[in-house]
JSON list of C-alpha atoms and ligand atoms in Angstrom, two decimals:
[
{"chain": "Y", "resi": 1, "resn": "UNK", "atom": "CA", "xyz": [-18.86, -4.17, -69.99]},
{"chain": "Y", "resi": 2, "resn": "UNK", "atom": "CA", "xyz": [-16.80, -7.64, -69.64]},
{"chain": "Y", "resi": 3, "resn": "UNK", "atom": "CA", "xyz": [-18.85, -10.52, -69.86]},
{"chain": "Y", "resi": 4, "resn": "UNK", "atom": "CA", "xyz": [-18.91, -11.60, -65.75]},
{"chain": "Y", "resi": 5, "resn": "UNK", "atom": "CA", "xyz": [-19.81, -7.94, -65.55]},
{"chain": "Y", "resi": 6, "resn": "UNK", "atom": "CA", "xyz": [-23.27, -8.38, -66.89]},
{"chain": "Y", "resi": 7, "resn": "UNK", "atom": "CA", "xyz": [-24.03, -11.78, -65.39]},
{"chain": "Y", "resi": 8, "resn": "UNK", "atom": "CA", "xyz": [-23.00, -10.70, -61.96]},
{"chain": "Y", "resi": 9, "resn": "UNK", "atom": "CA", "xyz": [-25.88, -7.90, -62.31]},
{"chain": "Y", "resi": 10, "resn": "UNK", "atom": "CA", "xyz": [-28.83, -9.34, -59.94]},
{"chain": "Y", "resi": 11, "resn": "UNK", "atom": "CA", "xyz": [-32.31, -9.92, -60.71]},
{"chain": "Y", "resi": 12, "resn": "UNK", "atom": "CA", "xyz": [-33.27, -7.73, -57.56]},
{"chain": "Y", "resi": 13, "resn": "UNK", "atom": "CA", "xyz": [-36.81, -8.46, -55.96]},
{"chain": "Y", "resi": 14, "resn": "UNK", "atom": "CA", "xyz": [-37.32, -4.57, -55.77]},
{"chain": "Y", "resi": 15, "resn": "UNK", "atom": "CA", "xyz": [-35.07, -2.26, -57.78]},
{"chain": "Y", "resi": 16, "resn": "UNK", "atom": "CA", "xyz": [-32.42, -0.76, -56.06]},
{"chain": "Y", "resi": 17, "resn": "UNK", "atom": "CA", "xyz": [-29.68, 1.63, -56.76]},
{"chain": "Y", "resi": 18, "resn": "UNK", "atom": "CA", "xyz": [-26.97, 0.77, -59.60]},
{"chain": "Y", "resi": 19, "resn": "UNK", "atom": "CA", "xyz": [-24.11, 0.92, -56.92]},
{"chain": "Y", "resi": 20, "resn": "UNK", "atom": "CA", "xyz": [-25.96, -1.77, -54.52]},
{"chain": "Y", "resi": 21, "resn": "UNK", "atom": "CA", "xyz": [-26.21, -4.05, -57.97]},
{"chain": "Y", "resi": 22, "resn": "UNK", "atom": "CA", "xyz": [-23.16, -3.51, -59.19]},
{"chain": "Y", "resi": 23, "resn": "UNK", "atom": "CA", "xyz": [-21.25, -4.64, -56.35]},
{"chain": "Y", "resi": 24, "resn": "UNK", "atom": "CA", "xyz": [-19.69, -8.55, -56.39]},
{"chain": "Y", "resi": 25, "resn": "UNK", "atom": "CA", "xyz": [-16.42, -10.62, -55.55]},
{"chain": "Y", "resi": 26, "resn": "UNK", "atom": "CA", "xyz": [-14.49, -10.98, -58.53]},
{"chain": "Y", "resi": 27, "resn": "UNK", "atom": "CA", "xyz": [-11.14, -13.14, -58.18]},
{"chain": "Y", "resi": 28, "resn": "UNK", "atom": "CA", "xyz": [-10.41, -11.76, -61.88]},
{"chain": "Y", "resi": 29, "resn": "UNK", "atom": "CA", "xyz": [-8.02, -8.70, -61.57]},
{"chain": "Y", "resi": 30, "resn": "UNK", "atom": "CA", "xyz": [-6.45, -6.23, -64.59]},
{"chain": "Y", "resi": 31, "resn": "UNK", "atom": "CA", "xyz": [-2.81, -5.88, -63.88]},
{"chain": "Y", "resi": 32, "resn": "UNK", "atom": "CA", "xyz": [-3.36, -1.98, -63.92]},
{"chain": "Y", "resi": 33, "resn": "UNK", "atom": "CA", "xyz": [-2.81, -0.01, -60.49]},
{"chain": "Y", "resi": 34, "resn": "UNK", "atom": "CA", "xyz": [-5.21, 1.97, -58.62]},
{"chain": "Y", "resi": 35, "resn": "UNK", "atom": "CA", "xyz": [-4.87, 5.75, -59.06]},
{"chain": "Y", "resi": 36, "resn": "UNK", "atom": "CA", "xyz": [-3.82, 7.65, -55.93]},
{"chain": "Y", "resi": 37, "resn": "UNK", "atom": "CA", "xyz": [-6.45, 9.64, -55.91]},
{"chain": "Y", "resi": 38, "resn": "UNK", "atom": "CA", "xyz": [-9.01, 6.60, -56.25]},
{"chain": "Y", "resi": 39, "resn": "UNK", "atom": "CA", "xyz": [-7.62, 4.85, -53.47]},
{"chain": "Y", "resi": 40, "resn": "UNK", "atom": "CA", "xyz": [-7.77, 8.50, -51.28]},
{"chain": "Y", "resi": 41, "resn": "UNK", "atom": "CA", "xyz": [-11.44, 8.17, -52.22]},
{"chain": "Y", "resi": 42, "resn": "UNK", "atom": "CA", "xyz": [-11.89, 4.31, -51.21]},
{"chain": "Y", "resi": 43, "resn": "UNK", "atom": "CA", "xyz": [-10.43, 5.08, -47.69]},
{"chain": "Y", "resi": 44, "resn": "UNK", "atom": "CA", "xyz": [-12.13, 8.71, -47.27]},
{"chain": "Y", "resi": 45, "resn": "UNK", "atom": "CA", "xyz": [-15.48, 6.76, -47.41]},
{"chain": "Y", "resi": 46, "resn": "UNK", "atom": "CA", "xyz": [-14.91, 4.23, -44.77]},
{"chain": "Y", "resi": 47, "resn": "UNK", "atom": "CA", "xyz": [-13.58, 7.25, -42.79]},
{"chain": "Y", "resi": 48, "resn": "UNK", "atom": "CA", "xyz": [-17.75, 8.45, -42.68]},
{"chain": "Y", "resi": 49, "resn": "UNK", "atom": "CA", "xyz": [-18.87, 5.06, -41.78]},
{"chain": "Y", "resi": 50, "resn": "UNK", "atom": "CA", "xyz": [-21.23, 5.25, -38.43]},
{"chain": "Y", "resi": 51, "resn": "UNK", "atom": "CA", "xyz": [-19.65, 3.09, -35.38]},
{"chain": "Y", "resi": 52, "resn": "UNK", "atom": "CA", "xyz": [-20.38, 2.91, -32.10]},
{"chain": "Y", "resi": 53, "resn": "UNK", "atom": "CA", "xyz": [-19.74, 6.12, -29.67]},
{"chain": "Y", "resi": 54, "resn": "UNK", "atom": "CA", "xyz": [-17.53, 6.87, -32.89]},
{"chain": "Y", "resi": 55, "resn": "UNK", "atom": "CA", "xyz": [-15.16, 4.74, -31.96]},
{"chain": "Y", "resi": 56, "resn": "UNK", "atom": "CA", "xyz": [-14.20, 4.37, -35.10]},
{"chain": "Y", "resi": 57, "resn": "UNK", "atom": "CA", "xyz": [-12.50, 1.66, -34.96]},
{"chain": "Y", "resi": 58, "resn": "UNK", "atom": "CA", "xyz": [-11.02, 0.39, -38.02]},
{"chain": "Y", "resi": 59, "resn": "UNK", "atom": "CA", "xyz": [-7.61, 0.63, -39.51]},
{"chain": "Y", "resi": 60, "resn": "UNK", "atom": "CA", "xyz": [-6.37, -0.61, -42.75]},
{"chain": "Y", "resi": 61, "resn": "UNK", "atom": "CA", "xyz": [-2.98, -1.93, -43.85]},
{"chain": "Y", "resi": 62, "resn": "UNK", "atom": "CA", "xyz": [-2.49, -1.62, -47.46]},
{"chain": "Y", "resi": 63, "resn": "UNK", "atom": "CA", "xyz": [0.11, -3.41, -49.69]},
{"chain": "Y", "resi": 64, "resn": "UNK", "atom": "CA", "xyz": [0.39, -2.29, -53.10]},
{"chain": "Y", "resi": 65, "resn": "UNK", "atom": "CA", "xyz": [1.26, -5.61, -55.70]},
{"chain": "Y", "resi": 66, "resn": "UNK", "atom": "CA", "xyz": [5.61, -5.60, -55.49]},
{"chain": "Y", "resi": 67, "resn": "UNK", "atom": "CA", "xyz": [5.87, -4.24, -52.13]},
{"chain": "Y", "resi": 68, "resn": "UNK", "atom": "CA", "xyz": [6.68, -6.02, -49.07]},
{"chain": "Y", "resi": 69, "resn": "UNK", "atom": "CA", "xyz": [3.31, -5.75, -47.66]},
{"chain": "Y", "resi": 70, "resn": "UNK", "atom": "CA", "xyz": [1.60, -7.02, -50.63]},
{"chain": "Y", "resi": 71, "resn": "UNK", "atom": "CA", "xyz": [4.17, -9.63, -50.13]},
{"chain": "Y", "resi": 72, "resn": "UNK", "atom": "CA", "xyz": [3.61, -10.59, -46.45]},
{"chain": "Y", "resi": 73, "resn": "UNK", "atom": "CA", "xyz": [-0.25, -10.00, -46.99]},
{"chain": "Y", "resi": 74, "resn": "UNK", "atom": "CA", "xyz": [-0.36, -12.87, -49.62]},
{"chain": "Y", "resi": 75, "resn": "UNK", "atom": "CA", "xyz": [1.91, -15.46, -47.26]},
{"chain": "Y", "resi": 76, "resn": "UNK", "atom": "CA", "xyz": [-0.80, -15.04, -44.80]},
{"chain": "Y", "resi": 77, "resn": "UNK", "atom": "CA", "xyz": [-3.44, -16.33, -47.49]},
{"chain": "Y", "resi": 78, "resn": "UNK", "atom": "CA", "xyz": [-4.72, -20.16, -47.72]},
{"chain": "Y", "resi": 79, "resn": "UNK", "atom": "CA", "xyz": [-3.76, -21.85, -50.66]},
{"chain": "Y", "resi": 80, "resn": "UNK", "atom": "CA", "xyz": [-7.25, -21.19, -52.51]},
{"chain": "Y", "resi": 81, "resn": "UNK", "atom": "CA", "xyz": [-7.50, -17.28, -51.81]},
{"chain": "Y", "resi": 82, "resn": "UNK", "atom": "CA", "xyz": [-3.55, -17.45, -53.24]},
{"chain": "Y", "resi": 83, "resn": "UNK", "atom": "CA", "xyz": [-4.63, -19.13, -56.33]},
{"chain": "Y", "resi": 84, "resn": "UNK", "atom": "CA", "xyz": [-6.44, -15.77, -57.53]},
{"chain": "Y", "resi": 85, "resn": "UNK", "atom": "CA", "xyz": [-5.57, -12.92, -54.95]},
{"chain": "Y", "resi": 86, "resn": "UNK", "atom": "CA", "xyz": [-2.25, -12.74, -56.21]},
{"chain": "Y", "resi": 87, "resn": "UNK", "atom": "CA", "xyz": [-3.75, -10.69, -59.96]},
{"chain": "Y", "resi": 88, "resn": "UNK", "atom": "CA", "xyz": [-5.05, -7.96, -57.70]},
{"chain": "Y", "resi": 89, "resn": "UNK", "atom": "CA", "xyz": [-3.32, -5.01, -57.46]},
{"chain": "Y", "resi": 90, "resn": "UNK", "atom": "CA", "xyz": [-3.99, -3.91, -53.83]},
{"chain": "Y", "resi": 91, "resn": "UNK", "atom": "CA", "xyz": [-3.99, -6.43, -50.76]},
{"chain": "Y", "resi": 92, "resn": "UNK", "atom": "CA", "xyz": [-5.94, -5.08, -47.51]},
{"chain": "Y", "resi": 93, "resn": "UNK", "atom": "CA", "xyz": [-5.64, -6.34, -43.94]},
{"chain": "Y", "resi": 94, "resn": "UNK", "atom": "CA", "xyz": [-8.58, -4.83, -42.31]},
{"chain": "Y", "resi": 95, "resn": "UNK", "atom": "CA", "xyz": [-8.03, -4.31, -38.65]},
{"chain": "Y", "resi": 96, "resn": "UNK", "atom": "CA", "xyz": [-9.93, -3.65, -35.51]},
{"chain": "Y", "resi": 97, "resn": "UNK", "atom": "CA", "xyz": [-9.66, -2.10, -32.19]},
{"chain": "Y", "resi": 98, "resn": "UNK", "atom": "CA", "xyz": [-11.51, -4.25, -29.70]},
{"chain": "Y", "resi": 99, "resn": "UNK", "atom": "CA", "xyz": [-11.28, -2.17, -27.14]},
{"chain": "Y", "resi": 100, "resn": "UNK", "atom": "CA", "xyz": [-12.50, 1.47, -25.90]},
{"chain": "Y", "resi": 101, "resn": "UNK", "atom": "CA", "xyz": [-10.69, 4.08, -24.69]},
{"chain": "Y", "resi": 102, "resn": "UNK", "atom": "CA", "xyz": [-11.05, 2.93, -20.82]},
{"chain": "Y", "resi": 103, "resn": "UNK", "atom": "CA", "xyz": [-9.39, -0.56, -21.97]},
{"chain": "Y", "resi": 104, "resn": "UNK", "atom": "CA", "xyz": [-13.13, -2.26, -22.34]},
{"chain": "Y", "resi": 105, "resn": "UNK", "atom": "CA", "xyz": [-14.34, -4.47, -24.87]},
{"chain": "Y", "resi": 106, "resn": "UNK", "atom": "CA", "xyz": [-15.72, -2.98, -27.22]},
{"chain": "Y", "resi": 107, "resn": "UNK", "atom": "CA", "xyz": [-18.78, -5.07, -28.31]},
{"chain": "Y", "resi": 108, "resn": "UNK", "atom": "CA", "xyz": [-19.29, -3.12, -31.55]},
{"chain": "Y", "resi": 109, "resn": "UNK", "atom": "CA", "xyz": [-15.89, -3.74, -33.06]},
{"chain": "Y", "resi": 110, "resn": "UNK", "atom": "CA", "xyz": [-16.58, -6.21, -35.49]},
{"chain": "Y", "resi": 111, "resn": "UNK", "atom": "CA", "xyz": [-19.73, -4.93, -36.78]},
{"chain": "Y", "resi": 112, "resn": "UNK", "atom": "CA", "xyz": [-17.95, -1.38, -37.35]},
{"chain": "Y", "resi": 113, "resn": "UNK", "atom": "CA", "xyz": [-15.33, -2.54, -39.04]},
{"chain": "Y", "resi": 114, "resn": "UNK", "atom": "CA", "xyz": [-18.09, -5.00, -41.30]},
{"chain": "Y", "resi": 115, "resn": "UNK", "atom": "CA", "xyz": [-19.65, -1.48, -42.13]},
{"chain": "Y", "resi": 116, "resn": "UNK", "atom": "CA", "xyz": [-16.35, 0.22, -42.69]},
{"chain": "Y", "resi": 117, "resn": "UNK", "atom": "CA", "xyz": [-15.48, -2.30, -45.25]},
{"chain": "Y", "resi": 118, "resn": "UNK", "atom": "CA", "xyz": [-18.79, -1.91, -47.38]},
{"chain": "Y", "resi": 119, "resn": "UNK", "atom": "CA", "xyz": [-18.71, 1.33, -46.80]},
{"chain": "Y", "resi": 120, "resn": "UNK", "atom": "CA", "xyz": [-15.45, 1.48, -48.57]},
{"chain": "Y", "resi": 121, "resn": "UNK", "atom": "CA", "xyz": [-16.26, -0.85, -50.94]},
{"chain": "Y", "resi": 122, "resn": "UNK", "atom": "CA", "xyz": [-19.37, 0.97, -52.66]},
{"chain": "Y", "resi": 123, "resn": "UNK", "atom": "CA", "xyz": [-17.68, 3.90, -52.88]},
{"chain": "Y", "resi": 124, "resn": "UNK", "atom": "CA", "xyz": [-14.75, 1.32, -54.89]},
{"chain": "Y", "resi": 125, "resn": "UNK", "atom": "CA", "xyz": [-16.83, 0.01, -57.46]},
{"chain": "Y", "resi": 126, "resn": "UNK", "atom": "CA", "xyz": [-18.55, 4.02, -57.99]},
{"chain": "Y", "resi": 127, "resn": "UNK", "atom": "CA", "xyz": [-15.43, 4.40, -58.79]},
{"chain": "Y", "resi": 128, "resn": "UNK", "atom": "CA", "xyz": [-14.96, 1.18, -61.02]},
{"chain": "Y", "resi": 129, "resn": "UNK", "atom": "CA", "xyz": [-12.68, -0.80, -58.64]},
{"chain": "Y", "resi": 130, "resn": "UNK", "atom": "CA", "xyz": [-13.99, -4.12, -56.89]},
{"chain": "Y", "resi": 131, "resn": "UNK", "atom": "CA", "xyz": [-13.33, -5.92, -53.94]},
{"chain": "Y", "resi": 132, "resn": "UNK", "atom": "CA", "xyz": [-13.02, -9.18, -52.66]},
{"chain": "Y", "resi": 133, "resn": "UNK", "atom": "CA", "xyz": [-13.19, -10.13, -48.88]},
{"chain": "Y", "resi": 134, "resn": "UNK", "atom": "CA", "xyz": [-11.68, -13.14, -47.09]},
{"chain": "Y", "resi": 135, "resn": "UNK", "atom": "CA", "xyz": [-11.67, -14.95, -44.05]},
{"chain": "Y", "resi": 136, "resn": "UNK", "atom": "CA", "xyz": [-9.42, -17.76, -45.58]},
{"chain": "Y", "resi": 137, "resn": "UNK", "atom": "CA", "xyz": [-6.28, -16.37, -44.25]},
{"chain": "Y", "resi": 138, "resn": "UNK", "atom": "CA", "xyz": [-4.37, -16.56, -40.73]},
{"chain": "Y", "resi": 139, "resn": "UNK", "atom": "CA", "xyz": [-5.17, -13.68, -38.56]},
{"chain": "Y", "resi": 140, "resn": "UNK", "atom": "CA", "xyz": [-2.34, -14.88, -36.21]},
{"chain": "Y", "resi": 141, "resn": "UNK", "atom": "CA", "xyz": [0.27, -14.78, -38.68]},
{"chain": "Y", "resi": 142, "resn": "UNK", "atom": "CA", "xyz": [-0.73, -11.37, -40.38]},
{"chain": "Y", "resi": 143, "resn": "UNK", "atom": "CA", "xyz": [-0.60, -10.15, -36.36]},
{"chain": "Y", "resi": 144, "resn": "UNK", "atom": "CA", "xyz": [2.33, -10.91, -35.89]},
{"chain": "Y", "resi": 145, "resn": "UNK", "atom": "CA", "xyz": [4.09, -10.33, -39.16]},
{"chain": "Y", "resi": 146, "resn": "UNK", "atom": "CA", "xyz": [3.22, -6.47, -38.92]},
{"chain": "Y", "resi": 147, "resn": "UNK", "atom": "CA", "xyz": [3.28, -6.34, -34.85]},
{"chain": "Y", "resi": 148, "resn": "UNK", "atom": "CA", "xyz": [-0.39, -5.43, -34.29]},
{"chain": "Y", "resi": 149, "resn": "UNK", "atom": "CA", "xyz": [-0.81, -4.45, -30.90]},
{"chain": "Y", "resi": 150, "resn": "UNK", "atom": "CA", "xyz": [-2.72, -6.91, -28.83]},
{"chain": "Y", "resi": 151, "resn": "UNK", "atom": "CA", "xyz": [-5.59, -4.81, -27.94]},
{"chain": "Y", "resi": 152, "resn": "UNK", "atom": "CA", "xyz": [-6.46, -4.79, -32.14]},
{"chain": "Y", "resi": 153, "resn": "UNK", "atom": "CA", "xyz": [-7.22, -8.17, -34.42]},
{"chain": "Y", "resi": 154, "resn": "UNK", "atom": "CA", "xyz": [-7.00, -8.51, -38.01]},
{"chain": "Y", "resi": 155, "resn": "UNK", "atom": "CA", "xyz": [-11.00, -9.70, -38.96]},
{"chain": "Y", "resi": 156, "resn": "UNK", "atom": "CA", "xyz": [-10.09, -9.86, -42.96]},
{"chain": "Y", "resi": 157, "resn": "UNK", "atom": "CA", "xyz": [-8.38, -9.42, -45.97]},
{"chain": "Y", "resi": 158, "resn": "UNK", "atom": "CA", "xyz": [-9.67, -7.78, -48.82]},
{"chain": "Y", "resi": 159, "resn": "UNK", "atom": "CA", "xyz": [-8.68, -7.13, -52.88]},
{"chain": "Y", "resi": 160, "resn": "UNK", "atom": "CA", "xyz": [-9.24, -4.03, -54.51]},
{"chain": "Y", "resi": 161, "resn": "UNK", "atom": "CA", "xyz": [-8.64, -3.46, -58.96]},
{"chain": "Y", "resi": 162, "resn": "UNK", "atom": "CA", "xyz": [-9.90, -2.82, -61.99]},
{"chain": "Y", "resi": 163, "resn": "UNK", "atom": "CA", "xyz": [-11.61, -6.41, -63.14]},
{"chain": "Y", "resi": 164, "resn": "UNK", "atom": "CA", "xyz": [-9.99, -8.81, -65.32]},
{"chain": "Y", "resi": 165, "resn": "UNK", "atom": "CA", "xyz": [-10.37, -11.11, -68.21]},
{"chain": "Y", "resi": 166, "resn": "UNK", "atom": "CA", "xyz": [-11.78, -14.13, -66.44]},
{"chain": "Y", "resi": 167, "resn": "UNK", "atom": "CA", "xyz": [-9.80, -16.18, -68.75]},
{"chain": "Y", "resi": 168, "resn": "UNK", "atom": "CA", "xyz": [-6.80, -15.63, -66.57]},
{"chain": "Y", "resi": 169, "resn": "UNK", "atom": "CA", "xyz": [-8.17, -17.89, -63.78]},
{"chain": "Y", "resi": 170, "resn": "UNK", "atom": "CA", "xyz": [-8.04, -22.08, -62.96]},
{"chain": "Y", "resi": 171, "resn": "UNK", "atom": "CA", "xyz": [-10.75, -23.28, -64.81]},
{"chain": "Y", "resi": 172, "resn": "UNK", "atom": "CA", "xyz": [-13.17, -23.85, -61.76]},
{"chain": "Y", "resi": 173, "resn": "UNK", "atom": "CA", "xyz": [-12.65, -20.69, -60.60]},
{"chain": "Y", "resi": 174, "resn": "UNK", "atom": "CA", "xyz": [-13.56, -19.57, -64.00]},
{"chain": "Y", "resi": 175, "resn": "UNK", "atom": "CA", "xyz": [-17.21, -21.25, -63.83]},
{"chain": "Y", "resi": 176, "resn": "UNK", "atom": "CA", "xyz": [-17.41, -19.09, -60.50]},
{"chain": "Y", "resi": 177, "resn": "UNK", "atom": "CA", "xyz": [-16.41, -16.14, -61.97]},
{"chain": "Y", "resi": 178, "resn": "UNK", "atom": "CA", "xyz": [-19.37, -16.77, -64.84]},
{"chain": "Y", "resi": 179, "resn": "UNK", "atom": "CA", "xyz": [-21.76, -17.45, -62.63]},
{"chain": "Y", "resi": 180, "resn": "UNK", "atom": "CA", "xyz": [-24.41, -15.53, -61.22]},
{"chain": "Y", "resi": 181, "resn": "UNK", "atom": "CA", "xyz": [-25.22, -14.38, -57.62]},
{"chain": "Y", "resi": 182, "resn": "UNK", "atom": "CA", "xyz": [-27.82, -15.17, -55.86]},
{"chain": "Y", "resi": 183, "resn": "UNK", "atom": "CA", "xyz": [-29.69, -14.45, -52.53]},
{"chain": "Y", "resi": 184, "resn": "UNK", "atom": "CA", "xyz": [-32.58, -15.60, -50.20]},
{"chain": "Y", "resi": 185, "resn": "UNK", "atom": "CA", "xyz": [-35.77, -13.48, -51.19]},
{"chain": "Y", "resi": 186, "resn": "UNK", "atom": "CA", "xyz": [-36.23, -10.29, -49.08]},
{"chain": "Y", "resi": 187, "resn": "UNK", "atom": "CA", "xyz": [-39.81, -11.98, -47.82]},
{"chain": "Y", "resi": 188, "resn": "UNK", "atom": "CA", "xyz": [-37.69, -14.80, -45.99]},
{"chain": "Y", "resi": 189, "resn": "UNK", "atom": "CA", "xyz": [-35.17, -11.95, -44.42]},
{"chain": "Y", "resi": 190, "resn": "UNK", "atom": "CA", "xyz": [-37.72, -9.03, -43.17]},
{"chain": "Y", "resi": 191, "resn": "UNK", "atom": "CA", "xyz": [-40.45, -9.74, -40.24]},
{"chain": "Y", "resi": 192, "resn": "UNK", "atom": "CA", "xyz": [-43.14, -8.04, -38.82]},
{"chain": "Y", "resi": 193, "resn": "UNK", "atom": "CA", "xyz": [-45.14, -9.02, -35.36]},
{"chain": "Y", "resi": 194, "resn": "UNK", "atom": "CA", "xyz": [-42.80, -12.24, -35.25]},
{"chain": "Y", "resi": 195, "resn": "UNK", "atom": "CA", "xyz": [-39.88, -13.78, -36.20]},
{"chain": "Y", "resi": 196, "resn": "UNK", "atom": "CA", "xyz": [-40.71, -15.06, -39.31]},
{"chain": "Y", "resi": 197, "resn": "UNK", "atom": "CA", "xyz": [-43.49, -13.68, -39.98]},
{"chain": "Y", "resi": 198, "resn": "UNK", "atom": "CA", "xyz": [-43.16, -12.19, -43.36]},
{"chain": "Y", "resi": 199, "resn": "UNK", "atom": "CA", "xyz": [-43.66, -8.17, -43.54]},
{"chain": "Y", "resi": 200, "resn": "UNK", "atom": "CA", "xyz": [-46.44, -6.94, -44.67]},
{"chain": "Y", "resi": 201, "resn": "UNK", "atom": "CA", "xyz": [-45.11, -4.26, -47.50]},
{"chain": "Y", "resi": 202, "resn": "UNK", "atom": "CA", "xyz": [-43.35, -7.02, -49.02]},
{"chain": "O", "resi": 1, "resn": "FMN", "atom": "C1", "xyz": [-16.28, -12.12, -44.08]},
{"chain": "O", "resi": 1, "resn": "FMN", "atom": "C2", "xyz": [-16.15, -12.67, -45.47]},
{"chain": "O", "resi": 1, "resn": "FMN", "atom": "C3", "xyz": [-15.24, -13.69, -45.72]},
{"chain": "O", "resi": 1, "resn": "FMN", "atom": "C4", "xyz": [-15.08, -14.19, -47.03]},
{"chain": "O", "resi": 1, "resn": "FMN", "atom": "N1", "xyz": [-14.10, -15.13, -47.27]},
{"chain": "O", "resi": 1, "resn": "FMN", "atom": "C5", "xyz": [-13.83, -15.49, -48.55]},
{"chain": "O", "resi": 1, "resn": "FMN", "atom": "C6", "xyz": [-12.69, -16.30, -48.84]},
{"chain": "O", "resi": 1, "resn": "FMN", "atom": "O1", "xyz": [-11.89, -16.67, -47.97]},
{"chain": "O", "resi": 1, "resn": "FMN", "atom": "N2", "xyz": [-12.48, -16.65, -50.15]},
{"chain": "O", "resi": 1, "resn": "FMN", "atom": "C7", "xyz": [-13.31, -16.25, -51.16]},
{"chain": "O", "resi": 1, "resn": "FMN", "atom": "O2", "xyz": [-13.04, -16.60, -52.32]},
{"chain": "O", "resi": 1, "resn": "FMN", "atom": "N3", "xyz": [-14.38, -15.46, -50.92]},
{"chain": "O", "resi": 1, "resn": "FMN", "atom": "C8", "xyz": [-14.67, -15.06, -49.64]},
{"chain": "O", "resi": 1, "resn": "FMN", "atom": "N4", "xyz": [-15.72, -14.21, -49.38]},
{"chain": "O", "resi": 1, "resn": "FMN", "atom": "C9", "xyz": [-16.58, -13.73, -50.48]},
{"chain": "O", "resi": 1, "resn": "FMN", "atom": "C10", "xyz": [-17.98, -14.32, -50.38]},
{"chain": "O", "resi": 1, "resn": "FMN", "atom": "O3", "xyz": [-17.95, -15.67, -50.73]},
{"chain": "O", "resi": 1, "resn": "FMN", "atom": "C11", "xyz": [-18.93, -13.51, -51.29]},
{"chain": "O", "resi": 1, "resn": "FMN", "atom": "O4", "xyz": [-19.03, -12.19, -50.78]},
{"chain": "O", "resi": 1, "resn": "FMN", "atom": "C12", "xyz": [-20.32, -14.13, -51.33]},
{"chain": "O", "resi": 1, "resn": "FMN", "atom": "O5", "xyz": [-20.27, -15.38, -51.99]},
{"chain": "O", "resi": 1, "resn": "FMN", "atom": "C13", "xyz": [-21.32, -13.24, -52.06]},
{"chain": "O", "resi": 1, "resn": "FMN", "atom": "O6", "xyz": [-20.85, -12.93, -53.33]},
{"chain": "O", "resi": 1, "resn": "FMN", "atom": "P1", "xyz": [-20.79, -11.41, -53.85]},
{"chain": "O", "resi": 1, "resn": "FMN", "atom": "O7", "xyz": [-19.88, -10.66, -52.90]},
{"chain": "O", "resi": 1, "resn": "FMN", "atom": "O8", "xyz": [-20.19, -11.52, -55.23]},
{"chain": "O", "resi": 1, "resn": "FMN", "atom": "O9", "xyz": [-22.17, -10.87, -53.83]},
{"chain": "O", "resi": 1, "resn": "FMN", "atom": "C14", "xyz": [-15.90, -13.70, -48.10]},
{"chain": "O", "resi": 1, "resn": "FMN", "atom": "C15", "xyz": [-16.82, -12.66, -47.82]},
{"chain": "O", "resi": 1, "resn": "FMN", "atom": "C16", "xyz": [-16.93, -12.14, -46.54]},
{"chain": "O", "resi": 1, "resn": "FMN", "atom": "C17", "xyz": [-17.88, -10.99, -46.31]}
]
């Protein structure tokens, strides 16, 4: 295990299951490519994610690091997300239909496509590949660089690799990368009879 690997495991306030805890943002990422097969894998999983009516509704572009995808994906990137994005292997826009199949809003898009993405990304790091969303990146520009119909939006960009040495970063991003996660308690997050009223089982 490298050493971010064991500081990024949580002290959970209940135990949960070693996927859930293994899961984290690295910007760190080993040159090596994703197998085929692993990436079939990744993808097959958000294919079972639950969405609204089934609607289904996400779509992933995938650039693979020397292609022109990869390429354009990265332009779209701020400056920061650039910094470290670029040592991943794999660059994802993640894409969503807003709209049913009568033309109508539909309300669930971005939540679907949310799921979709973890979906995908447990099944990544069962298979020893993180993932790294981001927001910091111009929807706009990645629309219209791969002609996304207007009836779909790009929500966010994600990594996927094998981790890397964290050596290979900008020193702050280093201390980030060494650093572990944390979260509000589960007693401040789950209610019962009120909002805010802490639940009882906890
Ligand atoms: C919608 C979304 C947008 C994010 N945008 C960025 C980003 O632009 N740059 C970045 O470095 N991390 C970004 N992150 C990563 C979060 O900062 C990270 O998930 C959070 O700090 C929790 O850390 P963990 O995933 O390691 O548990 C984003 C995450 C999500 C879900």
């Amino acid at each position: 295990m490298n050493n971010s690997e064991s500081i990024k495991i949580p002290a959970t306030d209940y135990p949960v299951h070693p996927i859930i805890a293994s899961r984290w943002s690295p910007r760190a990422y080993d040159s090596k490519p994703i197998e085929k097969e692993k990436l079939q894998r990744i993808f097959e999983a958000a294919r079972w994610t639950a969405s609204s009516n089934n609607l289904q509704p996400w779509y992933f572009l995938v650039g693979l690091k020397g292609d022109e995808v990869y390429r354009k994906i990265t332009a779209t990137l701020v400056e920061f997300n650039q910094l470290w994005a670029v040592n991943a292997p794999v660059l994802v826009l993640a894409i969503a239909k807003t709209t049913n199949s009568g033309g109508d809003q539909n309300r669930s898009f971005s939540y679907d496509l949310g799921q979709a993405v973890t979906t995908l990304s447990l099944q990544a790091i069962s298979e020893g590949i993180h993932s790294h969303q981001m927001g910091g990146f111009d929807a706009s520009a990645a629309e219209l660089a791969f002609e996304i119909p207007e009836e779909y939006k790009v929500l966010v960009v994600f990594t996927l690799g094998y981790l890397g040495d964290a050596g290979i970063l900008h020193p702050n991003l280093q201390k980030l990368e060494m650093s572990p996660r944390s979260r509000r308690p589960v007693s401040e997050t789950v209610f019962t009879g009120s909002f805010g009223h802490q639940a009882d089982f906890l």
